Amino acid sequence: MNLAVQEEWKERTHPSGILIVDTGRKGEMRQCEALAQACGLHWNLTIGDTLPEVEPALILSFGRGLAQAIQLKKIFGDRPALVQLGRPRLVPPSQLDLIILMPQDDFPSEPNVMQLQMPLNGADAAHTVVKPLSGAEHGTVSVLLGGPTRHFSFTPHDLTDLLNRAERLAGGTGQSLHVVPGPRTPDTLVDLLEKRYIFSPQVINRDPLHKILQKKGRLVVTADSASLVADAWRSGNPTWIYPLPPKYPPIQRLKIMADRLSPEIRHTLIRRGWLAGGTDFLRWYRMLAQKGLIRPLTEQGLQNPHWHMRHDARDKELLDCRDRTMAVFARREGRT
């Protein structure tokens, strides 16, 4: 092992702490770090394939980072507890101590499974209420662009339609418009954006996300990013979602076909680790809209451009995750 890496681990590790599997995806890591900080335990990230100098009490993984987490758990004699954020793929739920599903995850219920209403991006254990932000009428309409994913397409036509609707929203509220390209926004869409606003380049805003979220106004988020939806909603600003066209990968089509026959068959296969769970973003977005937490940027939605959340919203899910995780931690400590 490289001496410099050894020294880094000596400085960053601590007995009975949390080891987070680094997936390299900012949205995922922010959620893992929020949970680790809420637990009040020392935590550190994996450094590539390098083993930590001190055995962790708990390994925290997200999404596809589960494979490395399982490998690390075996290396340490199966002693560390294992908490997974996001649906586990092709791993029996019984092999994990706790599974924290994202709101879009479609996965059978189990005693060790809990599901979020919002991802943990922007969550703070010290703030358990999201209050509608006053003064939104005097800010801007900021459009936070994502990009195409396995679940949503994002074509030039979609961008044009999105910008047309965003301009109508800004016109209806008398606010200026800012469009914020994201790290996943394809160059072809950025080029189209720059051509559209060639005579008004101030419309394109490249400020960091945290600065955008600190401003008062309205936020429009594309449907591809659950993390951005959570960040926008927790800012307290009125949050609108642009409904990108959904994709239906082969596995999603198989899920739909299986559910028409018997959902329990699919759930049984998932419990045995023979089938990965699915996702259903549209179900989640419908639920948020019905609760008055977000509004779709549709023709119907634009009939009330001054929409905003009417009441404070409870936001205790990070505390719930902390309590479940600490219960797992306590059981692990009781075994050692």
mmCIF file of C-alpha atoms in Angstrom, residues 63-223:
data_model
loop_
_atom_site.group_PDB
_atom_site.id
_atom_site.type_symbol
_atom_site.label_atom_id
_atom_site.label_comp_id
_atom_site.label_asym_id
_atom_site.label_seq_id
_atom_site.Cartn_x
_atom_site.Cartn_y
_atom_site.Cartn_z
ATOM 1 C CA GLY A 63 -26.942 2.443 -6.018
ATOM 2 C CA ARG A 64 -24.302 0.478 -7.889
ATOM 3 C CA GLY A 65 -21.793 1.065 -5.101
ATOM 4 C CA LEU A 66 -23.419 -1.889 -3.345
ATOM 5 C CA ALA A 67 -21.154 -4.423 -5.087
ATOM 6 C CA GLN A 68 -18.039 -2.833 -3.571
ATOM 7 C CA ALA A 69 -19.786 -2.502 -0.202
ATOM 8 C CA ILE A 70 -20.573 -6.224 -0.136
ATOM 9 C CA GLN A 71 -16.968 -7.021 -1.042
ATOM 10 C CA LEU A 72 -15.676 -4.809 1.784
ATOM 11 C CA LYS A 73 -18.086 -6.393 4.258
ATOM 12 C CA LYS A 74 -16.768 -9.862 3.357
ATOM 13 C CA ILE A 75 -13.150 -8.711 3.697
ATOM 14 C CA PHE A 76 -13.938 -7.628 7.265
ATOM 15 C CA GLY A 77 -15.481 -10.975 8.151
ATOM 16 C CA ASP A 78 -19.084 -9.805 7.623
ATOM 17 C CA ARG A 79 -18.830 -7.772 10.843
ATOM 18 C CA PRO A 80 -19.671 -4.258 9.557
ATOM 19 C CA ALA A 81 -23.336 -3.422 9.159
ATOM 20 C CA LEU A 82 -24.451 -2.526 5.635
ATOM 21 C CA VAL A 83 -26.904 0.264 4.817
ATOM 22 C CA GLN A 84 -27.916 0.775 1.196
ATOM 23 C CA LEU A 85 -29.463 3.929 -0.266
ATOM 24 C CA GLY A 86 -31.449 3.260 -3.418
ATOM 25 C CA ARG A 87 -32.798 -0.083 -4.575
ATOM 26 C CA PRO A 88 -30.330 -2.966 -4.422
ATOM 27 C CA ARG A 89 -29.829 -4.665 -7.772
ATOM 28 C CA LEU A 90 -29.830 -8.465 -7.875
ATOM 29 C CA VAL A 91 -29.094 -8.744 -4.142
ATOM 30 C CA PRO A 92 -31.620 -10.325 -1.761
ATOM 31 C CA PRO A 93 -32.865 -7.640 0.669
ATOM 32 C CA SER A 94 -32.288 -10.063 3.534
ATOM 33 C CA GLN A 95 -28.518 -9.701 3.035
ATOM 34 C CA LEU A 96 -28.660 -6.008 3.981
ATOM 35 C CA ASP A 97 -29.225 -4.459 7.390
ATOM 36 C CA LEU A 98 -31.201 -1.494 6.076
ATOM 37 C CA ILE A 99 -32.415 -0.348 2.649
ATOM 38 C CA ILE A 100 -33.425 3.297 2.191
ATOM 39 C CA LEU A 101 -35.332 3.501 -1.083
ATOM 40 C CA MET A 102 -35.493 6.633 -3.177
ATOM 41 C CA PRO A 103 -39.048 7.902 -3.816
ATOM 42 C CA GLN A 104 -38.997 6.757 -7.452
ATOM 43 C CA ASP A 105 -37.891 3.212 -6.570
ATOM 44 C CA ASP A 106 -40.377 0.406 -7.161
ATOM 45 C CA PHE A 107 -39.453 -2.288 -4.663
ATOM 46 C CA PRO A 108 -41.363 -4.679 -2.364
ATOM 47 C CA SER A 109 -41.801 -3.755 1.277
ATOM 48 C CA GLU A 110 -39.759 -5.584 3.904
ATOM 49 C CA PRO A 111 -39.061 -5.013 7.626
ATOM 50 C CA ASN A 112 -35.593 -3.656 6.768
ATOM 51 C CA VAL A 113 -36.877 -1.381 3.966
ATOM 52 C CA MET A 114 -37.979 2.242 4.257
ATOM 53 C CA GLN A 115 -38.905 4.589 1.412
ATOM 54 C CA LEU A 116 -38.337 8.322 1.191
ATOM 55 C CA GLN A 117 -40.785 10.933 -0.038
ATOM 56 C CA MET A 118 -37.844 13.110 -1.109
ATOM 57 C CA PRO A 119 -34.181 12.306 -1.723
ATOM 58 C CA LEU A 120 -31.912 13.578 1.054
ATOM 59 C CA ASN A 121 -30.260 16.289 -1.083
ATOM 60 C CA GLY A 122 -30.444 19.549 0.830
ATOM 61 C CA ALA A 123 -31.835 17.870 3.963
ATOM 62 C CA ASP A 124 -30.656 19.159 7.337
ATOM 63 C CA ALA A 125 -31.300 17.406 10.639
ATOM 64 C CA ALA A 126 -31.597 20.806 12.325
ATOM 65 C CA HIS A 127 -34.374 21.980 9.996
ATOM 66 C CA THR A 128 -37.415 19.708 9.921
ATOM 67 C CA VAL A 129 -39.875 22.047 8.201
ATOM 68 C CA VAL A 130 -39.803 23.457 4.669
ATOM 69 C CA LYS A 131 -41.429 26.865 4.702
ATOM 70 C CA PRO A 132 -42.737 28.548 1.541
ATOM 71 C CA LEU A 133 -40.241 31.311 0.845
ATOM 72 C CA SER A 134 -41.690 34.803 0.994
ATOM 73 C CA GLY A 135 -40.683 37.261 -1.691
ATOM 74 C CA ALA A 136 -40.703 34.746 -4.540
ATOM 75 C CA GLU A 137 -42.689 37.226 -6.641
ATOM 76 C CA HIS A 138 -39.718 39.580 -6.733
ATOM 77 C CA GLY A 139 -37.105 37.066 -7.870
ATOM 78 C CA THR A 140 -36.449 35.303 -11.146
ATOM 79 C CA VAL A 141 -37.663 32.147 -12.853
ATOM 80 C CA SER A 142 -34.614 29.867 -12.923
ATOM 81 C CA VAL A 143 -34.707 26.804 -15.166
ATOM 82 C CA LEU A 144 -32.331 24.079 -13.941
ATOM 83 C CA LEU A 145 -31.465 21.883 -16.918
ATOM 84 C CA GLY A 146 -30.586 18.221 -16.567
ATOM 85 C CA GLY A 147 -29.960 15.832 -19.403
ATOM 86 C CA PRO A 148 -31.091 12.578 -20.996
ATOM 87 C CA THR A 149 -31.017 9.450 -18.809
ATOM 88 C CA ARG A 150 -32.026 5.805 -19.004
ATOM 89 C CA HIS A 151 -35.481 6.887 -17.884
ATOM 90 C CA PHE A 152 -36.064 10.135 -19.804
ATOM 91 C CA SER A 153 -35.178 11.528 -23.208
ATOM 92 C CA PHE A 154 -34.191 15.165 -23.629
ATOM 93 C CA THR A 155 -34.176 16.279 -27.273
ATOM 94 C CA PRO A 156 -33.855 19.706 -28.919
ATOM 95 C CA HIS A 157 -37.632 19.622 -29.339
ATOM 96 C CA ASP A 158 -38.031 19.068 -25.591
ATOM 97 C CA LEU A 159 -35.719 21.982 -24.831
ATOM 98 C CA THR A 160 -37.629 24.296 -27.167
ATOM 99 C CA ASP A 161 -40.949 23.324 -25.598
ATOM 100 C CA LEU A 162 -39.505 23.732 -22.087
ATOM 101 C CA LEU A 163 -38.157 27.217 -22.848
ATOM 102 C CA ASN A 164 -41.446 28.282 -24.449
ATOM 103 C CA ARG A 165 -43.312 27.289 -21.305
ATOM 104 C CA ALA A 166 -40.709 28.817 -18.983
ATOM 105 C CA GLU A 167 -40.965 32.112 -20.873
ATOM 106 C CA ARG A 168 -44.734 31.994 -20.457
ATOM 107 C CA LEU A 169 -44.317 31.347 -16.735
ATOM 108 C CA ALA A 170 -41.925 34.285 -16.385
ATOM 109 C CA GLY A 171 -44.233 36.486 -18.457
ATOM 110 C CA GLY A 172 -47.232 35.489 -16.364
ATOM 111 C CA THR A 173 -45.501 36.459 -13.130
ATOM 112 C CA GLY A 174 -43.643 39.495 -14.470
ATOM 113 C CA GLN A 175 -40.257 37.997 -13.644
ATOM 114 C CA SER A 176 -37.022 37.724 -15.580
ATOM 115 C CA LEU A 177 -35.867 34.344 -16.864
ATOM 116 C CA HIS A 178 -32.587 32.556 -16.172
ATOM 117 C CA VAL A 179 -31.646 29.230 -17.729
ATOM 118 C CA VAL A 180 -28.961 27.206 -15.940
ATOM 119 C CA PRO A 181 -27.201 24.436 -17.907
ATOM 120 C CA GLY A 182 -26.174 21.501 -15.716
ATOM 121 C CA PRO A 183 -23.168 19.181 -15.840
ATOM 122 C CA ARG A 184 -25.254 16.561 -17.666
ATOM 123 C CA THR A 185 -26.735 18.954 -20.235
ATOM 124 C CA PRO A 186 -25.489 17.829 -23.687
ATOM 125 C CA ASP A 187 -23.413 20.262 -25.752
ATOM 126 C CA THR A 188 -26.020 20.113 -28.515
ATOM 127 C CA LEU A 189 -28.649 21.508 -26.139
ATOM 128 C CA VAL A 190 -26.270 24.151 -24.786
ATOM 129 C CA ASP A 191 -25.537 25.246 -28.362
ATOM 130 C CA LEU A 192 -29.251 25.507 -29.064
ATOM 131 C CA LEU A 193 -29.704 27.501 -25.868
ATOM 132 C CA GLU A 194 -26.936 29.942 -26.797
ATOM 133 C CA LYS A 195 -28.386 30.451 -30.301
ATOM 134 C CA ARG A 196 -31.845 31.127 -28.906
ATOM 135 C CA TYR A 197 -30.544 33.815 -26.563
ATOM 136 C CA ILE A 198 -27.752 35.179 -28.738
ATOM 137 C CA PHE A 199 -29.114 38.703 -28.321
ATOM 138 C CA SER A 200 -29.888 38.308 -24.622
ATOM 139 C CA PRO A 201 -26.978 36.245 -23.241
ATOM 140 C CA GLN A 202 -27.777 37.368 -19.684
ATOM 141 C CA VAL A 203 -30.579 34.804 -19.711
ATOM 142 C CA ILE A 204 -28.011 31.993 -19.488
ATOM 143 C CA ASN A 205 -26.804 31.696 -15.916
ATOM 144 C CA ARG A 206 -23.811 29.523 -15.043
ATOM 145 C CA ASP A 207 -23.692 30.238 -11.315
ATOM 146 C CA PRO A 208 -23.120 27.214 -9.027
ATOM 147 C CA LEU A 209 -26.258 25.433 -7.896
ATOM 148 C CA HIS A 210 -25.968 26.548 -4.271
ATOM 149 C CA LYS A 211 -26.065 30.207 -5.355
ATOM 150 C CA ILE A 212 -29.141 29.620 -7.503
ATOM 151 C CA LEU A 213 -30.944 27.936 -4.619
ATOM 152 C CA GLN A 214 -30.192 30.833 -2.268
ATOM 153 C CA LYS A 215 -32.021 33.307 -4.498
ATOM 154 C CA LYS A 216 -35.713 34.047 -4.203
ATOM 155 C CA GLY A 217 -37.909 33.236 -7.163
ATOM 156 C CA ARG A 218 -39.378 30.261 -8.971
ATOM 157 C CA LEU A 219 -37.476 27.129 -9.902
ATOM 158 C CA VAL A 220 -38.151 24.885 -12.873
ATOM 159 C CA VAL A 221 -36.518 21.450 -12.804
ATOM 160 C CA THR A 222 -36.458 18.884 -15.587
ATOM 161 C CA ALA A 223 -37.934 15.517 -14.622
#
